[in-house]
Coordinates of C-alpha atoms in Angstrom, one line a residue:
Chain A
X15 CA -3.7 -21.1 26.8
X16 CA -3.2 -17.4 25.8
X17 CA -1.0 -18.4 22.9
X18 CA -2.1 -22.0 22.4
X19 CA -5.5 -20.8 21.5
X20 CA -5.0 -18.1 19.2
X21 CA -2.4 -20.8 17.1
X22 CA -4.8 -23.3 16.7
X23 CA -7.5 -21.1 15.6
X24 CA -4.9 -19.7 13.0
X25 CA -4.2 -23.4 11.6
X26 CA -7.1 -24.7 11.9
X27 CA -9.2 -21.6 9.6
X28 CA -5.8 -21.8 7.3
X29 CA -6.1 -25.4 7.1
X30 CA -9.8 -25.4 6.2
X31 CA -9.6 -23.0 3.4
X32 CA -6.2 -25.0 1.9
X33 CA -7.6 -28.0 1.8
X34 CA -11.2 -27.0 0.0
X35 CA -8.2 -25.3 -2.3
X36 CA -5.4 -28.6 -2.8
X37 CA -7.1 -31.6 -2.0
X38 CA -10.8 -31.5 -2.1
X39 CA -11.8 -29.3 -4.7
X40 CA -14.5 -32.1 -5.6
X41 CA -15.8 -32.5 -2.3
X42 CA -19.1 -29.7 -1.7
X43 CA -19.1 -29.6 1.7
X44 CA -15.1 -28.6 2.3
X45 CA -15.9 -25.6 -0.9
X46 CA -18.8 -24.5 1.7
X47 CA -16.6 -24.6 4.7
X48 CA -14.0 -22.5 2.7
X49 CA -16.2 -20.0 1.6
X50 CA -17.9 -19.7 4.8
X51 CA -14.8 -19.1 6.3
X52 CA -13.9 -16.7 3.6
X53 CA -17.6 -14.9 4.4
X54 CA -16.7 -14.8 8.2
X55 CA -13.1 -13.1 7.3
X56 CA -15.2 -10.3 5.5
X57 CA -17.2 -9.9 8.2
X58 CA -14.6 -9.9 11.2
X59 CA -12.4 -7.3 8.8
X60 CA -15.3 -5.1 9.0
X61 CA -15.6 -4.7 12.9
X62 CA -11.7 -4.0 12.3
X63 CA -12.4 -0.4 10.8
X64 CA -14.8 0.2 14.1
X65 CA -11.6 -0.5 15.9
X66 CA -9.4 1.7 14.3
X67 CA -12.2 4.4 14.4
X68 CA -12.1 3.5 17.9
X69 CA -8.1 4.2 18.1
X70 CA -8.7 7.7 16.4
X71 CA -11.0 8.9 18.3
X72 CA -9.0 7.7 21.5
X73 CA -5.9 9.2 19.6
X74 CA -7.6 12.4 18.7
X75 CA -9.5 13.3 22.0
X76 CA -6.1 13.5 23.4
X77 CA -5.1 16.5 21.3
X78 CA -7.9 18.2 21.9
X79 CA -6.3 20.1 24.8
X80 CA -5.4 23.5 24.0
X81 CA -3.0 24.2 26.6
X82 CA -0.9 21.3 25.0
X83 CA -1.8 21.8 21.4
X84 CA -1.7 25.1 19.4
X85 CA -3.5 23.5 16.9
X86 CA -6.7 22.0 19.3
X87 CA -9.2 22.4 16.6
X88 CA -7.8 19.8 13.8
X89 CA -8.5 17.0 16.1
X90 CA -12.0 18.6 16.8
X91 CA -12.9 19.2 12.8
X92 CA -11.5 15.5 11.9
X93 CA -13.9 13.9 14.9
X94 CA -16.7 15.7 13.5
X95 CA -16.4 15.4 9.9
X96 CA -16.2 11.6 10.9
X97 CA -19.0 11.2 13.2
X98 CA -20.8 13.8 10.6
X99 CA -20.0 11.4 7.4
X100 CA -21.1 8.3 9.3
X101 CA -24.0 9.1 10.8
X102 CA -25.7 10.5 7.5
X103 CA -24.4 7.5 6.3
X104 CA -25.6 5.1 8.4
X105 CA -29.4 6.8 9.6
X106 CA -30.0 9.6 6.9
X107 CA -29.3 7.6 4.1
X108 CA -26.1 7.3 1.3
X109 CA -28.5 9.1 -1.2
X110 CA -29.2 12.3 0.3
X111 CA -27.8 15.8 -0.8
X112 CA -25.5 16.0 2.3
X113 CA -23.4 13.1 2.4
X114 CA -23.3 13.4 -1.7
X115 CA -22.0 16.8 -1.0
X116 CA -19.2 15.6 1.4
X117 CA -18.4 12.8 -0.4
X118 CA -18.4 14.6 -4.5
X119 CA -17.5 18.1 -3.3
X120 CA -15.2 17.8 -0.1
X121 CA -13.9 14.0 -0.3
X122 CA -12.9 13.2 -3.7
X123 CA -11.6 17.4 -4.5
X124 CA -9.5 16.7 -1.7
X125 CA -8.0 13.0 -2.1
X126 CA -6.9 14.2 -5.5
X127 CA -5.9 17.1 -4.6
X128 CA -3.3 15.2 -2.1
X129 CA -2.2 12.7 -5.1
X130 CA -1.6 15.3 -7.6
X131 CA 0.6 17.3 -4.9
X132 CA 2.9 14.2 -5.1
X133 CA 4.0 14.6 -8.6
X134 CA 6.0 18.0 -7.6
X135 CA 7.2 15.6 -4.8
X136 CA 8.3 12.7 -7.3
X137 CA 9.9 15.2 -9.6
X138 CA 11.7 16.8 -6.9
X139 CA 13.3 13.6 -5.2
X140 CA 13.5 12.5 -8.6
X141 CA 16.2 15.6 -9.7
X142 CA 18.1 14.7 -6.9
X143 CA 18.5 10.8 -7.1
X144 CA 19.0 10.4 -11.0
X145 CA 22.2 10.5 -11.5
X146 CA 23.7 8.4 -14.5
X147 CA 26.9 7.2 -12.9
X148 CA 26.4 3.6 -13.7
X149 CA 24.8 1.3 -15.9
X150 CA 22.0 0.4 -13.7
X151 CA 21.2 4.3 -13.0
X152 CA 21.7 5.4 -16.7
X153 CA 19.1 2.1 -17.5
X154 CA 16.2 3.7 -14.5
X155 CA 16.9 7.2 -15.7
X156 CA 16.1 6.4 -19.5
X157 CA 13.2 4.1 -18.6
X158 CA 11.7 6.4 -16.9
X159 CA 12.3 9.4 -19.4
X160 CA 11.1 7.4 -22.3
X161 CA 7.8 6.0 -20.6
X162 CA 7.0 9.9 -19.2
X163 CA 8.0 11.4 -22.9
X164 CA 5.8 8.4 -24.7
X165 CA 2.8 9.0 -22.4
X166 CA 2.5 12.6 -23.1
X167 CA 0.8 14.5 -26.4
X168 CA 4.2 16.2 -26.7
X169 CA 6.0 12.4 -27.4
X170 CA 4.3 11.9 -30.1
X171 CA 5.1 15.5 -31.6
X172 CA 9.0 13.8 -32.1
X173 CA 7.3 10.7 -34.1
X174 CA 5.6 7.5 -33.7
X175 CA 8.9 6.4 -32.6
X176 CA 8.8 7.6 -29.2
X177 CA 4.9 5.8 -28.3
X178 CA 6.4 2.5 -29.6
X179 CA 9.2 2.3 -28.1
X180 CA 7.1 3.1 -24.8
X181 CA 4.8 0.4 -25.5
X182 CA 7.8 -1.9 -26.4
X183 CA 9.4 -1.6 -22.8
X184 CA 6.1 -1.6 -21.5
X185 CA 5.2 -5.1 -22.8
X186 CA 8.8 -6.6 -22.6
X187 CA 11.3 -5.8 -20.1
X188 CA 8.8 -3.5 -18.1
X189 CA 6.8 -7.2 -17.7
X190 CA 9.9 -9.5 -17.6
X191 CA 11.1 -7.2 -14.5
X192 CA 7.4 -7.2 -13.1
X193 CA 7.3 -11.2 -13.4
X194 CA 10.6 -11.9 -11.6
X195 CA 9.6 -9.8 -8.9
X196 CA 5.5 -11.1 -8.7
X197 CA 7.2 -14.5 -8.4
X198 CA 10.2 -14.2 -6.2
X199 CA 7.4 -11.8 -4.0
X200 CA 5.3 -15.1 -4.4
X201 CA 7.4 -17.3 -3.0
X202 CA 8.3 -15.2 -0.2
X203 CA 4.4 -14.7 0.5
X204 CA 4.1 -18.4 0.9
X205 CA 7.0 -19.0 2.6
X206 CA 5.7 -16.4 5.4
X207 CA 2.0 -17.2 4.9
X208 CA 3.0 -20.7 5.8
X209 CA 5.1 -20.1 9.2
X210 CA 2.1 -18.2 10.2
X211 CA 0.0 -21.0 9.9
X212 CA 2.2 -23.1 11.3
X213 CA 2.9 -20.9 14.3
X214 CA 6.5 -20.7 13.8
X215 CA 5.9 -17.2 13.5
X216 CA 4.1 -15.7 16.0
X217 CA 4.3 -12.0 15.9
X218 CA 0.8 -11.3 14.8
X219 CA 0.2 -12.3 18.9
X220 CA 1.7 -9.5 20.5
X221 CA 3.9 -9.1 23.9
X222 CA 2.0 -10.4 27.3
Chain B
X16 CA -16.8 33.0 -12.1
X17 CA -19.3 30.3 -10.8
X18 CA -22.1 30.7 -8.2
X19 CA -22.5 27.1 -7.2
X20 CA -21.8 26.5 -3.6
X21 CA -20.6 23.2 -4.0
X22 CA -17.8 23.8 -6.7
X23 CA -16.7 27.1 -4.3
X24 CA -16.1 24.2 -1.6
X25 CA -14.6 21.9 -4.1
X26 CA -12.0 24.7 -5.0
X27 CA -11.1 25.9 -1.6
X28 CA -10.4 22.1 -0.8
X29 CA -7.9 21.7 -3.6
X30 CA -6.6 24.8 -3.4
X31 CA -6.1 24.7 0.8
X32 CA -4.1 21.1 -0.2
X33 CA -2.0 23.1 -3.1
X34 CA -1.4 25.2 -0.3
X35 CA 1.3 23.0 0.9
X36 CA 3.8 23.7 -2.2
X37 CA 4.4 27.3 -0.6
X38 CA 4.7 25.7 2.6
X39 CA 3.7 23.6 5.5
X40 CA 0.9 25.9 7.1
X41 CA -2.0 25.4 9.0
X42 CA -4.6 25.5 6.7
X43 CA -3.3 22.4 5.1
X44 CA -3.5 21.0 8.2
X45 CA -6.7 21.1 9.3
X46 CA -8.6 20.1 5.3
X47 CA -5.8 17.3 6.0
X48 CA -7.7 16.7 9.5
X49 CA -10.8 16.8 7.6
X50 CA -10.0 14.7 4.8
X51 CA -8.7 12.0 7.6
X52 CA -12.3 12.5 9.2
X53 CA -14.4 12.0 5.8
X54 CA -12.6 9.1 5.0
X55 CA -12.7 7.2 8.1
X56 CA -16.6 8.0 8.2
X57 CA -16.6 6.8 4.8
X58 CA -15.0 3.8 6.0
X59 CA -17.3 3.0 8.8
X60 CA -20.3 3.4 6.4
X61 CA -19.2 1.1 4.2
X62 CA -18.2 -1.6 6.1
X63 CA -21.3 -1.4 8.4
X64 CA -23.0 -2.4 4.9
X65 CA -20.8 -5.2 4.9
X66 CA -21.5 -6.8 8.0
X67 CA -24.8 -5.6 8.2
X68 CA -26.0 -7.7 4.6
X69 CA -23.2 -10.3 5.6
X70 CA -24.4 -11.3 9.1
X71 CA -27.1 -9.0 10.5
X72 CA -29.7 -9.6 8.0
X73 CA -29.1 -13.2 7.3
X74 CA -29.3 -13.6 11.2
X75 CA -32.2 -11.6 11.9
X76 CA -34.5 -12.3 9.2
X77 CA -33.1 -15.5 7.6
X78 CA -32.1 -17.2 11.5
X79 CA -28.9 -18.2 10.0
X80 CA -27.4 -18.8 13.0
X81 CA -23.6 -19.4 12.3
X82 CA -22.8 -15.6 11.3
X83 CA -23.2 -15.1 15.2
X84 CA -19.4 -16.7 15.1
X85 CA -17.7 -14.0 13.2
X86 CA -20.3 -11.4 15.1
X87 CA -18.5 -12.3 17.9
X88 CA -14.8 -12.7 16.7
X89 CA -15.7 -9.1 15.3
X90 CA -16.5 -7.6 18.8
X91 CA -13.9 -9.9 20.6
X92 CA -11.1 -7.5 18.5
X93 CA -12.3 -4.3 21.0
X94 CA -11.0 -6.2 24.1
X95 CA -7.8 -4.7 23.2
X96 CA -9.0 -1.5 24.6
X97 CA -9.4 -3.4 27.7
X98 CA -6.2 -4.5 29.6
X99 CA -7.2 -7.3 31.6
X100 CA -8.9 -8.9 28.6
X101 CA -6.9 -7.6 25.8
X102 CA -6.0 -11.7 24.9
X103 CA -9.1 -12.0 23.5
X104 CA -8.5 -9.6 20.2
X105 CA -5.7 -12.0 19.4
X106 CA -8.5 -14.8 19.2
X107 CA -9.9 -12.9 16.1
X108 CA -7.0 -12.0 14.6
X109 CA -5.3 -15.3 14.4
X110 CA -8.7 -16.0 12.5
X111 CA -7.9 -13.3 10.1
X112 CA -4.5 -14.5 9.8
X113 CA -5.4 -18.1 9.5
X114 CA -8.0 -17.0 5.9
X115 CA -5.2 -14.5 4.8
X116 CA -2.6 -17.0 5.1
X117 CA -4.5 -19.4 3.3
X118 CA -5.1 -17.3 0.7
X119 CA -1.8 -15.9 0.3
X120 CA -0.4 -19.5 -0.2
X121 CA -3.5 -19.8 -2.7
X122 CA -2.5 -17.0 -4.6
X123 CA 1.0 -19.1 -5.5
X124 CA -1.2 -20.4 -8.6
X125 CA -2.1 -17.0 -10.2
X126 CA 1.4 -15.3 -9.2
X127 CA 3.7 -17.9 -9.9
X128 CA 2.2 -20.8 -11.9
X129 CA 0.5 -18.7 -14.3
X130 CA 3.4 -16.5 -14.4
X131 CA 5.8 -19.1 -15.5
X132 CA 3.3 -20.4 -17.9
X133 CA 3.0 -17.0 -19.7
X134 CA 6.8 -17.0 -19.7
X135 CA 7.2 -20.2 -21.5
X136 CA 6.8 -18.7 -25.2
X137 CA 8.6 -20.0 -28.3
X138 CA 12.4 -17.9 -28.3
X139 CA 11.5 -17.4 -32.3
X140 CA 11.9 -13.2 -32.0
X141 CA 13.1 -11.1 -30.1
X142 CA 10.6 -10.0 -28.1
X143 CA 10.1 -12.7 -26.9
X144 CA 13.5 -13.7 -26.0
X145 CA 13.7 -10.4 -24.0
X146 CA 10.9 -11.4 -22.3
X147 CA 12.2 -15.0 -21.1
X148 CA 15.8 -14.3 -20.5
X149 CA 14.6 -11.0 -18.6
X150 CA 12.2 -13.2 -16.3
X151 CA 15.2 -15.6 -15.6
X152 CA 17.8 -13.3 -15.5
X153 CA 15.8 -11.4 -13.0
X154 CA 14.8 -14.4 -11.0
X155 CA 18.5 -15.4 -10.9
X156 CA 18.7 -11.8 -9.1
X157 CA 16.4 -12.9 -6.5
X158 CA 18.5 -16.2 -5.9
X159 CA 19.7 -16.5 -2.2
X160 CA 19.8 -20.2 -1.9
X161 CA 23.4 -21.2 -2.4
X162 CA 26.6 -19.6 -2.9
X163 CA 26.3 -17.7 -6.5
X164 CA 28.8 -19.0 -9.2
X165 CA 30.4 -16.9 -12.0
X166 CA 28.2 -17.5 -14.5
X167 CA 25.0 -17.2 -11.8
X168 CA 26.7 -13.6 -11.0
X169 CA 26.4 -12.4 -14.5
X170 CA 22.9 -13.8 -15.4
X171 CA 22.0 -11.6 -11.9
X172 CA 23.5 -8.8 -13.1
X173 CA 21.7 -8.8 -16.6
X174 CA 18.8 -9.5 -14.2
X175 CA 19.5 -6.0 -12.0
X176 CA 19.5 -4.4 -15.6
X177 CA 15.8 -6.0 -16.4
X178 CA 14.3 -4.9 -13.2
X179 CA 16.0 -1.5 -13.1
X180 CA 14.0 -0.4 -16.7
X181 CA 11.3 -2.3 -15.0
X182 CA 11.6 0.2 -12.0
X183 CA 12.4 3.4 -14.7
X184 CA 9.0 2.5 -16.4
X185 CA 6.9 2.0 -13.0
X186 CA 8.7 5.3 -12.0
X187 CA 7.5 7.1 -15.9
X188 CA 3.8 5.6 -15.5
X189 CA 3.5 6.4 -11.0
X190 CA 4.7 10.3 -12.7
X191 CA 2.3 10.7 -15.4
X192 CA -0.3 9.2 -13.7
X193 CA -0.1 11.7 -10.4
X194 CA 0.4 14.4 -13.9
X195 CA -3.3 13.4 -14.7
X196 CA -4.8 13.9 -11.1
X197 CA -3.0 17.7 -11.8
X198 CA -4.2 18.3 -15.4
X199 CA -7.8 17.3 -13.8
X200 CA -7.5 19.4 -10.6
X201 CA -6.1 22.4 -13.2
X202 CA -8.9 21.9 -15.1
X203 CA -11.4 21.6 -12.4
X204 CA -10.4 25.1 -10.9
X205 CA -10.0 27.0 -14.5
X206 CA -12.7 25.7 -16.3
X207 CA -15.6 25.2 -13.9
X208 CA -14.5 27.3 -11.3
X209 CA -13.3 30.4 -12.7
X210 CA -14.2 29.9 -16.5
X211 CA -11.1 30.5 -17.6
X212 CA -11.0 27.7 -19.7
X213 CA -13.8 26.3 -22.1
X214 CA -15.1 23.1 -21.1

């Protein structure tokens, strides 16, 4: 019953939703069983990020040994930054001068901070790796030239040229490319959406 | 230079990441540790929100029993950190599964009917015949089921061509949009930090 369970709790929440969606749009009561369900799944995600909380502090507490870790005090500074940020989240208030502080001045400084070091990254991999030595390469390489060179001021210093023909592979091959690969992606989602459902595949269960 | 505490802090946490083009070094490490921490109490808070409006209130004040059910599939997914009951967790996520399933399979209406609607345009310029033998030619690409004739073999390859500017393009915009996060960091530390810059 370990696995028999978990299967036909799977189906039967998939089920529910589907048929509200396919065959009984008309019928109110299946659209409030959908949405219900939809309103539990929300809910149950939530207690997932207690989990994996859970996990890093487990993960973290670990480290904190400094005859095994040089570095003992990155696992203490991330454990209290987090309990820090959550608890003047959750009993101070989201308002107050602190948490706006951590979030505005420390939070947001830093994620973009990360995100703009990836550009020297891209750039880098990117000097290695394009190489024109065949069609399909010389076709990424130019792509990608035109659509950095039409984005900048300095594109449009060469003419009105440069921008258009940006916008051009932007709204035709760039989206023809894009749609082939949203549909084939689609079909594939589906296809493994519906051997979950199923319980042909059962991964999501685990080992015993 | 500015006296504001908070822009001081703002700058030593994008400079302590920049820190990481000269080399991996420790100080990266540990804002890296404590952007990980923020975040994950960031998390927490808003998804205590969540559940809190969601279920707790409704239940609570309202008596609307029924969100005890996913109350309970939520706390069922920590007997994972319990061996002898660990069996349990899989009880909520074959829940989770079951809705994001469903809604994957949904989704089939908005990624691949709609799709194919927006492809079917009149072939009367070419724009528009780049747009629908680019979609075919790159779906013939993607084309496992049988055996691939000549003529299927050369609409693929037209098809490889289509998704490689495709790729070139998403490649040109993922650039010069991590370029913008730079030009704003840049302009965060010379302008408001250290006035070097006007505003």
């Amino acid at each position: 019953m370990r696995k028999e369970i978990p299967l036909a709790i799977a189906f039967v929440t998939g089920f529910v939703v589907l048929l509200e969606y396919f065959f009984l749009p008309a019928v109110p009561a299946s659209k409030a069983w959908a949405t219900m369900l939809q309103q539990w799944g929300i809910v149950v995600s939530g207690f997932a990020m207690f989990v994996a909380a859970t996990n890093l502090v487990l993960v973290n507490v670990k480290k904190m040994d400094p005859k095994r870790n040089k570095e003992w005090y990155n696992p203490v500074l991330l454990l209290v930054f987090m309990f820090g940020m959550a608890f003047i989240g959750l009993f101070v208030g989201e308002r107050t001068a602190t948490y706006q502080f951590l979030f505005t001045k420390m939070y947001q400084p830093l994620g973009t901070a990360m995100f703009a070091l990836m550009v020297f990254f891209i750039a880098s991999a990117a000097q290695r790796a394009f190489r024109a030595k065949s069609v399909e390469a010389a076709l990424l390489l130019a792509a990608g030239i035109i659509v950095m060179l039409g984005r900048a001021p300095v594109g449009e210093l060469a003419g009105s040229w440069l921008p258009n023909l940006t916008n051009w592979i932007m709204n035709f091959p760039n989206v023809a490319g894009n749609r082939a690969i949203m549909m084939g992606a689609a079909l594939g989602a589906t296809a493994t959406a519906f051997r979950a459902l199923v319980g042909i595949d059962r991964s999501y269960l685990g080992v015993d | 230079m500015t006296s504001d505490i908070g822009i001081w802090v703002a700058a030593i946490c994008t400079l302590a990441m920049f820190s990481f083009l000269w080399k991996e070094n420790s100080i990266f490490r540990s804002f890296q540790h404590i952007y990980v921490g923020i975040a994950a109490g960031y998390g927490m808070v808003r998804q205590w929100q969540a559940i809190n409006n969601m279920a707790i209130t409704p239940l609570l004040t309202k008596g609307v029993t029924t969100w005890i059910v996913p109350i309970i599939l939520g706390v069922l997914l920590f007997a994972r950190f319990f061996k002898s009951i660990a069996y349990l967790s899989r009880w909520s996520v074959a829940f989770l599964i079951g809705i994001g399933g469903a809604l994957s399979i949904k989704i089939l209406e908005t990624e691949f009917i709609r799709q194919a609607q927006a492809t079917f345009v009149p072939m009367n310029s070419f724009n528009n015949i780049v747009l629908v033998l680019g979609t075919v030619a790159g779906l013939c690409y993607f084309y496992f089921t049988i055996k691939p004739s000549t003529a299927l073999l050369g609409v693929a390859k037209l098809g490889r061509y289509v998704l490689m500017i495709s790729f070139g393009a998403g490649f040109g915009n993922a650039v010069m949009g991590r370029v913008s996060l730079l030009i704003s960091r840049m302009q965060f530390l010379f302008g408001q930090w250290i006035y070097l810059i006007k505003m």
